Tab-separated table of C-alpha atoms and ligand atoms in Angstrom:
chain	number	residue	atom	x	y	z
A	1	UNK	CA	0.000	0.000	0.000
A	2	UNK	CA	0.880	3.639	-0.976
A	3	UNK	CA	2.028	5.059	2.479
A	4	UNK	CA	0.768	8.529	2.278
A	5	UNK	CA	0.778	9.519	5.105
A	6	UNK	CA	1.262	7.546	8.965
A	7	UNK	CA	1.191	8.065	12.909
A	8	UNK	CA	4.430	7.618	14.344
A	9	UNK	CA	5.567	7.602	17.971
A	10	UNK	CA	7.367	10.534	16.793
A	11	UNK	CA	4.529	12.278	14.903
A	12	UNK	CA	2.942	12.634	11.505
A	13	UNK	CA	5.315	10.789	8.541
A	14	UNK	CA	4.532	12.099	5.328
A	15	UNK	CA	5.761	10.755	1.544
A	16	UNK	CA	6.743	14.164	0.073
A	17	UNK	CA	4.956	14.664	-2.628
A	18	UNK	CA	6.596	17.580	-3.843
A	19	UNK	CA	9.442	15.181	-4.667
A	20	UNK	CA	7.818	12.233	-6.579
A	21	UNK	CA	8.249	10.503	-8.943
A	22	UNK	CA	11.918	10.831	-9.028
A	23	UNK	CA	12.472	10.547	-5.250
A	24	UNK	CA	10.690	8.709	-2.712
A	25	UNK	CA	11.416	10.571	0.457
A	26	UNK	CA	9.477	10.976	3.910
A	27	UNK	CA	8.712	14.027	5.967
A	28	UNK	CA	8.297	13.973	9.729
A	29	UNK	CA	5.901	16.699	11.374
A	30	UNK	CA	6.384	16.480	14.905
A	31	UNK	CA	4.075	19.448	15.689
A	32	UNK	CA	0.503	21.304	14.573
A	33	UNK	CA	2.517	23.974	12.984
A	34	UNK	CA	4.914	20.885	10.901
A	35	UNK	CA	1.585	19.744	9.906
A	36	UNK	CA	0.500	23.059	8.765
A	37	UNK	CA	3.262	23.739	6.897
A	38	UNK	CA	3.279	20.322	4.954
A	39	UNK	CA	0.156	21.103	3.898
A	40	UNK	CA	0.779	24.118	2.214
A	41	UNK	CA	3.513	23.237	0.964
A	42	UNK	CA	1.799	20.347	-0.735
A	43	UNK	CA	3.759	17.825	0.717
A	44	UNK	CA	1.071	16.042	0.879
A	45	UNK	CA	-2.108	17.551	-0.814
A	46	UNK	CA	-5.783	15.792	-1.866
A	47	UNK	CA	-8.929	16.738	-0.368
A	48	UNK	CA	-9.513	13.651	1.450
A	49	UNK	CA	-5.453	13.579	2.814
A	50	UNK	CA	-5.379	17.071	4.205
A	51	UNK	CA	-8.485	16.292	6.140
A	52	UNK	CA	-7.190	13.637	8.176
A	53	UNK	CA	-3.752	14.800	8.440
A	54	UNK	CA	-5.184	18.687	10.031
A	55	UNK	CA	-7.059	15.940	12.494
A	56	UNK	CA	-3.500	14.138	13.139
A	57	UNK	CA	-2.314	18.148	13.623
A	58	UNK	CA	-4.665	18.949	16.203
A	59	UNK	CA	-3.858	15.837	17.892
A	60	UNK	CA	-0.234	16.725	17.753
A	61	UNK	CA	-1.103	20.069	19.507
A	62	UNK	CA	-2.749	18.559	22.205
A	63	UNK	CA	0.323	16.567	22.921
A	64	UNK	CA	2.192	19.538	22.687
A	65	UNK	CA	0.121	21.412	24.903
A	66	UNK	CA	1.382	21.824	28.959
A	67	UNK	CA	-2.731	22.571	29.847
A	68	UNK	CA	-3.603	19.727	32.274
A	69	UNK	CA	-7.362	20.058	31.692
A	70	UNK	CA	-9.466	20.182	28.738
A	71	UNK	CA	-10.553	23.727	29.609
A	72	UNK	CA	-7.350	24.914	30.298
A	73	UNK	CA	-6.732	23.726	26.960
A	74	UNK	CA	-9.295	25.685	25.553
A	75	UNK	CA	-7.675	28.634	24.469
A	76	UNK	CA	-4.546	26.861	22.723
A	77	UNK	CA	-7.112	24.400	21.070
A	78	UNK	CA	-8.906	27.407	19.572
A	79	UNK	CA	-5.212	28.674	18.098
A	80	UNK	CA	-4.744	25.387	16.481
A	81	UNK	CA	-7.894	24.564	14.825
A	82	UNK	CA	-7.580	28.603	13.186
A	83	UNK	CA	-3.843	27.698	12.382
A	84	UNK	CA	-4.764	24.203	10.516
A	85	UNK	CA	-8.030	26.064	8.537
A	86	UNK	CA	-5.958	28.646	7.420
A	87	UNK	CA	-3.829	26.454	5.107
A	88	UNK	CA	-5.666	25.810	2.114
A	89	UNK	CA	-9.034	27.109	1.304
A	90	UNK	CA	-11.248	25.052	-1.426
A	91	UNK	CA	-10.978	20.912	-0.229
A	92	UNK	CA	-13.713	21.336	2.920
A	93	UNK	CA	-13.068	18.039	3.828
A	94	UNK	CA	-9.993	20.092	6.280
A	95	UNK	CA	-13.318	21.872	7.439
A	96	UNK	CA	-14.948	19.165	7.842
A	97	UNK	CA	-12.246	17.350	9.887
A	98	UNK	CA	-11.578	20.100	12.306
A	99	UNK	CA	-15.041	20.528	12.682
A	100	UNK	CA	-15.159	16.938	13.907
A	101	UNK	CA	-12.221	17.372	16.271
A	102	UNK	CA	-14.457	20.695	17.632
A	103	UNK	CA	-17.460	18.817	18.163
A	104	UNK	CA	-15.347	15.837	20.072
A	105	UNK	CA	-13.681	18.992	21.990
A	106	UNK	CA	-17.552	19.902	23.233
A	107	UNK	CA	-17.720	17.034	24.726
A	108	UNK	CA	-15.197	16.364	26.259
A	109	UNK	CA	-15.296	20.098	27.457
A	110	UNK	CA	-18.552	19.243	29.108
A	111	UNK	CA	-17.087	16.454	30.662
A	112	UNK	CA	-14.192	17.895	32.110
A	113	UNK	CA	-12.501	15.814	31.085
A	114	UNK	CA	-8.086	15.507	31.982
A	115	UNK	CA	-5.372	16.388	29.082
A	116	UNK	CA	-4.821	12.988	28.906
A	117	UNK	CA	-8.194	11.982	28.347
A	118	UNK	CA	-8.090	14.479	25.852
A	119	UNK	CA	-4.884	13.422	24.112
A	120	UNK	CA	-6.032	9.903	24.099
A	121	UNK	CA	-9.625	11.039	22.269
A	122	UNK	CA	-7.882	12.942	19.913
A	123	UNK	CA	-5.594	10.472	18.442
A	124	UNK	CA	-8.520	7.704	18.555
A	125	UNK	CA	-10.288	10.206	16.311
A	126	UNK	CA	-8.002	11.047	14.079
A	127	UNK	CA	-7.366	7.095	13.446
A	128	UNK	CA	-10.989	6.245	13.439
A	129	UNK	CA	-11.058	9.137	10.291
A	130	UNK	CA	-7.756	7.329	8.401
A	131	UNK	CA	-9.367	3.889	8.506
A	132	UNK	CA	-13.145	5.164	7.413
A	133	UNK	CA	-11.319	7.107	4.758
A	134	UNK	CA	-9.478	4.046	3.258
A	135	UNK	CA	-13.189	2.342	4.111
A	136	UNK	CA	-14.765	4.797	1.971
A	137	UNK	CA	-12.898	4.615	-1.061
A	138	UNK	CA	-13.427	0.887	-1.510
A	139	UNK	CA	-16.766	1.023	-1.181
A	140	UNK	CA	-16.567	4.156	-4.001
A	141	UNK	CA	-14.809	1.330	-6.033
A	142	UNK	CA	-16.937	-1.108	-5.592
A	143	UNK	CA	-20.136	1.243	-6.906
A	144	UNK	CA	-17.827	3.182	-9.236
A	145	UNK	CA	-15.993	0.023	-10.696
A	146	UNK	CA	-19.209	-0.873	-12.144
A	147	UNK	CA	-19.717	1.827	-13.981
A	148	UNK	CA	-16.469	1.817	-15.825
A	149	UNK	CA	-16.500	-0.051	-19.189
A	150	UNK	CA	-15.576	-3.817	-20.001
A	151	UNK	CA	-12.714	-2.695	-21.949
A	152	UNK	CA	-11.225	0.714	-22.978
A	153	UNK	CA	-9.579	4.011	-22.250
A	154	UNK	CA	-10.536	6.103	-18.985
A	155	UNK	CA	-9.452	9.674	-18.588
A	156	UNK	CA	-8.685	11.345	-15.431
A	157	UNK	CA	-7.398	14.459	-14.137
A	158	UNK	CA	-5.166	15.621	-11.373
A	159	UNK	CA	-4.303	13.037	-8.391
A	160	UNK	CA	-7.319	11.423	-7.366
A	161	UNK	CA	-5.570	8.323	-5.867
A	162	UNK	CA	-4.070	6.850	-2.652
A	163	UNK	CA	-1.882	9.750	-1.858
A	164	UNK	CA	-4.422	12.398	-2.659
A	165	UNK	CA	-6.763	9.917	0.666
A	166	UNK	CA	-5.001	7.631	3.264
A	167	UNK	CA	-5.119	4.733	0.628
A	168	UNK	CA	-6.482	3.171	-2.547
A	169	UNK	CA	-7.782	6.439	-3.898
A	170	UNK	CA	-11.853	8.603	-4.880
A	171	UNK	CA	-11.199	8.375	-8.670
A	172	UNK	CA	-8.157	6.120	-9.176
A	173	UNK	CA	-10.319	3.761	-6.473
A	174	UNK	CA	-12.590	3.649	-9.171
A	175	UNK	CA	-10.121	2.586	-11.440
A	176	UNK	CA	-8.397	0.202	-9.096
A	177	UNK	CA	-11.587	-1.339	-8.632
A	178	UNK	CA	-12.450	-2.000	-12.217
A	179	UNK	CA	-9.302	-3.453	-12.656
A	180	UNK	CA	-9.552	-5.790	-9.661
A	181	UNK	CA	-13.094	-6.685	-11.151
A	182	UNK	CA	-10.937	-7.872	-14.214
A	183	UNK	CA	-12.091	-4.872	-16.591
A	184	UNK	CA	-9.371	-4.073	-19.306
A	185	UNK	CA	-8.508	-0.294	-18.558
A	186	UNK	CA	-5.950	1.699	-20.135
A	187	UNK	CA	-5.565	4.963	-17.940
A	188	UNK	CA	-5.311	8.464	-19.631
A	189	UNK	CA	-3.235	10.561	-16.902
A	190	UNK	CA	-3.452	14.594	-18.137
A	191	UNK	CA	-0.600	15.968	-16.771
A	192	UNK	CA	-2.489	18.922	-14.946
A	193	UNK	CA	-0.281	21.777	-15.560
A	194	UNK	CA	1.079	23.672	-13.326
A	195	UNK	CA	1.621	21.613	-10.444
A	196	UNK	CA	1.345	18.205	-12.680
A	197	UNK	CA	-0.191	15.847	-10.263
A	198	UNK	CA	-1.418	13.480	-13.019
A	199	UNK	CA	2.128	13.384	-14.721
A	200	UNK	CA	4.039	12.728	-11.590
A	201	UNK	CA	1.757	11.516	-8.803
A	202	UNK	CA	-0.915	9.881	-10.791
A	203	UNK	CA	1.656	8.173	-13.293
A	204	UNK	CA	3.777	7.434	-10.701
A	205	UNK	CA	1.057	5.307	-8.474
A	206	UNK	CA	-0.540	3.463	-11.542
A	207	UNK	CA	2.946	2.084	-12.226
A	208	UNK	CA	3.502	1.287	-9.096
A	209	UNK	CA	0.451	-1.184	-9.042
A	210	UNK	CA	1.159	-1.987	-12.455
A	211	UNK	CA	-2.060	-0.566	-14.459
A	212	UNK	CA	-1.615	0.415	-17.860
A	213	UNK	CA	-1.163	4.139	-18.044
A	214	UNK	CA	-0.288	6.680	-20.660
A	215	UNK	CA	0.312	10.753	-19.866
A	216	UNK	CA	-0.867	13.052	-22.116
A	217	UNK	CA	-0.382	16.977	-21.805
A	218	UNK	CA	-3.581	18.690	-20.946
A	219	UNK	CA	-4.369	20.097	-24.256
A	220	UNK	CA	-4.574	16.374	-25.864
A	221	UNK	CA	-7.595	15.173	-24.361
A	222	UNK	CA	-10.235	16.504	-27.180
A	223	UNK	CA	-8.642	14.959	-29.753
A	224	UNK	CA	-7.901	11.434	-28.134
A	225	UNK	CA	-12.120	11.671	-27.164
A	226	UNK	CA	-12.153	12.564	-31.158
A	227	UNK	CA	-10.218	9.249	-32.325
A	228	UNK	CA	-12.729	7.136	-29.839
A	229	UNK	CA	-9.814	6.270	-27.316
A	230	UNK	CA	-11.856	7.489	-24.361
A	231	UNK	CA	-14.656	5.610	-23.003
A	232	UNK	CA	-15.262	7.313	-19.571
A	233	UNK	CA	-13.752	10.090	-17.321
A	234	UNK	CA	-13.053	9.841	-13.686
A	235	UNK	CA	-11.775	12.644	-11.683
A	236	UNK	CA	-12.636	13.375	-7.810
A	237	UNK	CA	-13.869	16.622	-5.981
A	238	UNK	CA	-12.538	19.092	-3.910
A	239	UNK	CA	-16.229	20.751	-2.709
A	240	UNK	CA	-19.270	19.118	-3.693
A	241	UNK	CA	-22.188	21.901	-3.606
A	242	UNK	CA	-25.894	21.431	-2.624
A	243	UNK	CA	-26.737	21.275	-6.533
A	244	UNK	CA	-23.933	18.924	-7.742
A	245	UNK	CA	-21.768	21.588	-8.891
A	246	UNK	CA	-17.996	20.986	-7.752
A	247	UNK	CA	-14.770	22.128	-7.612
A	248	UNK	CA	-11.333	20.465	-8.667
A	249	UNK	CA	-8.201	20.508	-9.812
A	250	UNK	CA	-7.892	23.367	-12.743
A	251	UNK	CA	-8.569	22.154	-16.122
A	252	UNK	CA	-11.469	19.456	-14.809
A	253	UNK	CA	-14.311	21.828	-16.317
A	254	UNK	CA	-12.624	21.668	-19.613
A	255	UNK	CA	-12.624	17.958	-19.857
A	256	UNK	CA	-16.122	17.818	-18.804
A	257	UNK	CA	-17.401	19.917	-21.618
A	258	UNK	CA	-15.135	17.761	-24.010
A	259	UNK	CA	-17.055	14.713	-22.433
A	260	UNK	CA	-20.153	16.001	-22.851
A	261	UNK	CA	-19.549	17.099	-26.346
A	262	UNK	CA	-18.031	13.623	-27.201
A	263	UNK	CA	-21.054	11.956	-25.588
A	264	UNK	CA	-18.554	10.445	-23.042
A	265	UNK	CA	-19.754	9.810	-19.291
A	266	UNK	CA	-18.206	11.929	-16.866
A	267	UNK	CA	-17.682	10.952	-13.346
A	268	UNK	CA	-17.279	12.290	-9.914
A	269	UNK	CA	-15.859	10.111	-7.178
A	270	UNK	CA	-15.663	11.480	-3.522
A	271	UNK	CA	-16.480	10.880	-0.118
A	272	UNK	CA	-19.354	12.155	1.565
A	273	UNK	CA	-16.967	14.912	3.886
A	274	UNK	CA	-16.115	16.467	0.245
A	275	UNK	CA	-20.148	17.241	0.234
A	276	UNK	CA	-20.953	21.006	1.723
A	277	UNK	CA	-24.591	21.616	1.647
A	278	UNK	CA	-24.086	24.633	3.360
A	279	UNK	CA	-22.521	25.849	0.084
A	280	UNK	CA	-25.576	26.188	-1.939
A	281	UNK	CA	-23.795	26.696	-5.874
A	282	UNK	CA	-20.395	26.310	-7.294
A	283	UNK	CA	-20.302	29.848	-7.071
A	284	UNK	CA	-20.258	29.768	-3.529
A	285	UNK	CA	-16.730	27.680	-3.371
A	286	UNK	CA	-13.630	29.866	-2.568
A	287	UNK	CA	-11.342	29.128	-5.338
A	288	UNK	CA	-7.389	29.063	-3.986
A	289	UNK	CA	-4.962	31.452	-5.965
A	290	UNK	CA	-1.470	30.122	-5.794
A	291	UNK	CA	2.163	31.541	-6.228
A	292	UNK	CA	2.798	32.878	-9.626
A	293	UNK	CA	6.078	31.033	-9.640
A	294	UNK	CA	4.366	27.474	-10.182
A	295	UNK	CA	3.471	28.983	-13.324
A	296	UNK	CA	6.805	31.175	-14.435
A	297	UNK	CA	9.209	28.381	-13.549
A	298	UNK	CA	9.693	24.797	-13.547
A	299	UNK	CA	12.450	22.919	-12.449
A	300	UNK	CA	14.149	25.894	-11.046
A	301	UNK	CA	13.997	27.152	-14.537
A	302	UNK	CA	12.221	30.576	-16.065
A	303	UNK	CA	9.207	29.973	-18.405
A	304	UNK	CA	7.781	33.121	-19.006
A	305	UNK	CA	9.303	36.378	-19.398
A	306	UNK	CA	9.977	38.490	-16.679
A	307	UNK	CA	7.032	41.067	-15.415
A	308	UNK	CA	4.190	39.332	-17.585
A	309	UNK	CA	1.039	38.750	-15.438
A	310	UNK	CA	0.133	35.516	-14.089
A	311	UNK	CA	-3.425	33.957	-13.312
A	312	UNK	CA	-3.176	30.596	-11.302
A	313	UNK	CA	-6.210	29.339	-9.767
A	314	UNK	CA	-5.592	25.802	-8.299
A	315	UNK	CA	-9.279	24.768	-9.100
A	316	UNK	CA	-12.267	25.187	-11.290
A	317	UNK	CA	-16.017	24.643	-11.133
A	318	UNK	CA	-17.544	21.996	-12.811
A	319	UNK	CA	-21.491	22.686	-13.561
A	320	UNK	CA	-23.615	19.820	-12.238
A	321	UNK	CA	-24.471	19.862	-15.745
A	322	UNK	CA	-22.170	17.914	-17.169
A	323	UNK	CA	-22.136	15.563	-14.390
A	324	UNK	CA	-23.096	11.477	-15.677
A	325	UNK	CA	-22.982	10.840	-11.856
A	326	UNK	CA	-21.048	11.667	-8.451
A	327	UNK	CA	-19.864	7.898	-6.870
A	328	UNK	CA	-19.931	8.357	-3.054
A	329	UNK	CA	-19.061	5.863	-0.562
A	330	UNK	CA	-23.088	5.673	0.301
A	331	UNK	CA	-24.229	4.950	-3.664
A	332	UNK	CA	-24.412	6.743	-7.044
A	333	UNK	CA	-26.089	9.452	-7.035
A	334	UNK	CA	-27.662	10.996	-10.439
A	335	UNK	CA	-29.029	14.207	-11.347
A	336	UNK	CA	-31.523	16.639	-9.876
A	337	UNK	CA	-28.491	16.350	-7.676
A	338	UNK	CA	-29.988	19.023	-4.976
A	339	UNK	CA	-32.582	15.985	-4.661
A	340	UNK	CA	-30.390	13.032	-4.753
A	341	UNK	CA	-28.147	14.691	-2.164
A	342	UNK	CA	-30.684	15.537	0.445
A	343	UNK	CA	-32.290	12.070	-0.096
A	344	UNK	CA	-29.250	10.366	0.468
A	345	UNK	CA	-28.072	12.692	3.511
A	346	UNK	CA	-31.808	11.392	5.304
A	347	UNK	CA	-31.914	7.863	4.588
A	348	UNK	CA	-27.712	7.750	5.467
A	349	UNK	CA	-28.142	9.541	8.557
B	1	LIG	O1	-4.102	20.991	-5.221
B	1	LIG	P1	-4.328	19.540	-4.898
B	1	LIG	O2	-3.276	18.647	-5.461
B	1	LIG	O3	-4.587	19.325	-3.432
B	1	LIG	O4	-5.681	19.200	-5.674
B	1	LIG	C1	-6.194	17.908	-5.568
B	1	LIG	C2	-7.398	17.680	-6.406
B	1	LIG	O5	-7.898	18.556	-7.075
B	1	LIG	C3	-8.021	16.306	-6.297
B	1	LIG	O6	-8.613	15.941	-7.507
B	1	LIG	C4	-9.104	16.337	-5.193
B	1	LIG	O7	-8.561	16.824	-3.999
B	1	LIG	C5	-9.692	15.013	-4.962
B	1	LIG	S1	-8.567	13.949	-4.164
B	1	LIG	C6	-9.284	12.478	-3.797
């Protein structure tokens, strides 16, 4: 198994992502503020990943912490949940996960309960999230395999796999699943420039589990959907909105027009913590603007000339539209989405 990211006696070990394919090294975050900066730094990156790892943060913190009561704790605790949400604004699944760490704070508040007590919750939460994350994107594969064709080409975009969760992957579980189901799938990786997840992340984790997969440059995809080589896209979700409109990686709106246009299905795969309801359009999602330089350089080396302005949005919004349907871990849902969702939110609990 790809080890994205693991609890240590020592504290949170990361693979750095900022260094595949070429090198496989690990990170150690031994505090909130390690974990913090791993995120935004992208060492490890993924809506489903930076969720669990800002839970593994606050648990870190309360480690860190001298407070020997919960209350006493209360302040600091408050410090480090604002620390953690400030790192990366559009995957709410890091909402969603200090948000969970909050409400098991309440209680234990109430309680009054002892740091210890509170250290020991912590860290049972954050593992209870790891393992129902890896639980959730099976079960995505095991809906979402079906959908996938006998035999053919599947296109996806960015790194939905195991390092972008704690294992097995949203979209790429898809994939993994349809292969273990002993479907013939060739992978189409876009590279997703500028940050090219799919070229280095995505590539790199196909190979290592030895599924066929080709990398083609972002601008390639509407002709390959042209010769008939694609049979289905796959791609997973940053923020799902209360109508079924979500964001991801940049460039995942373009492919779903050139699905739609191709007559190809188009597929969302994410947990149910990438679904805000609370956000009621795409519209709504905050859309995170990164450093210029991801564009101008790569590889240490100058692209672009010097003083020309730079636009780099790290996700788009993909209109429910052109959504065939979004594979969660509780079923496949299908358009009126708003419906679907709320349907599936009452009968899940
Ligand atoms: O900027 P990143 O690499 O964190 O963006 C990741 C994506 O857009 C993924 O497709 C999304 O988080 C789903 S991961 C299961």
């Amino acid at each position: 198994m790809i080890p994205t990211l693991s609890w240590t006696s020592e504290g949170v070990r990361f693979i750095d992502q900022t260094k595949l394919p070429l090198e496989e090294s690990y990170v150690l975050a031994a505090t909130y503020e390690d974990v913090a900066v791993v995120i935004e730094t992208m060492v490890v990156r993924g809506a489903p990943a930076i969720g669990v790892s800002a839970a593994y943060g606050v648990a870190l913190g309360a480690i860190e912490s001298s407070a020997k009561t919960a209350e006493g704790f209360a302040p600091e605790f408050e410090k480090i949940c604002a620390r953690l949400a400030a790192t990366r604004p559009t995957a709410v699944n890091l909402f969603w996960a200090i948000d969970r760490m909050k409400r098991l704070f309440a209680t234990l508040r109430t309680s009054s309960a002892s740091m210890d007590e509170v250290k020991a919750k912590f860290l049972a939460e954050a593992d209870a999230m790891y393992e129902e994350d890896i639980a959730s994107c099976k079960a995505m594969g095991a809906f979402g395999g079906e959908l996938l064709p006998e035999e053919g080409g599947v296109l996806t975009h960015c790194n939905a796999g195991a390092l972008a969760t704690c294992g097995y992957g949203t979209a790429l579980g898809v994939i993994r699943a349809a292969v273990e189901q002993g479907k013939k799938i060739h992978v189409y990786a876009d590279e997703t420039r500028p940050f090219l997840q799919g070229a280095r992340l995505t590539a790199w984790e196909l190979m290592e589990d030895g599924i066929d997969t080709t990398v083609i440059c972002d601008n390639m995809a509407a002709s390959l959907m042209r010769a008939g080589k694609i049979q289905a896209v796959v791609v997973g979700a940053d923020r799902i909105a209360a109508n079924g409109d979500f964001a991801n990686k940049i460039g995942t709106y373009n492919v779903a027009i050139l699905a739609k246009e191709h007559g190809i299905p188009f597929y969302c795969a994410a947990p149910w913590s990438t679904i805000d309801t609370a956000t009621p359009t795409g519209d709504a999602i905050p859309i995170e603007e990164r450093s210029a330089r991801e564009v101008t350089h790569h590889g240490g080396k100058q692209l672009t000339p010097n003083g020309v302005g730079i636009h780099n949005p790290a996700f788009d919004v993909t209109p429910a539209k052109y959504v065939t349907a979004i594979i969660t871990e509780r079923g496949v849902l299908r358009a009126p989405y708003a419906e679907a969702l709320r349907e599936m939110e009452t009968v899940a609990g």
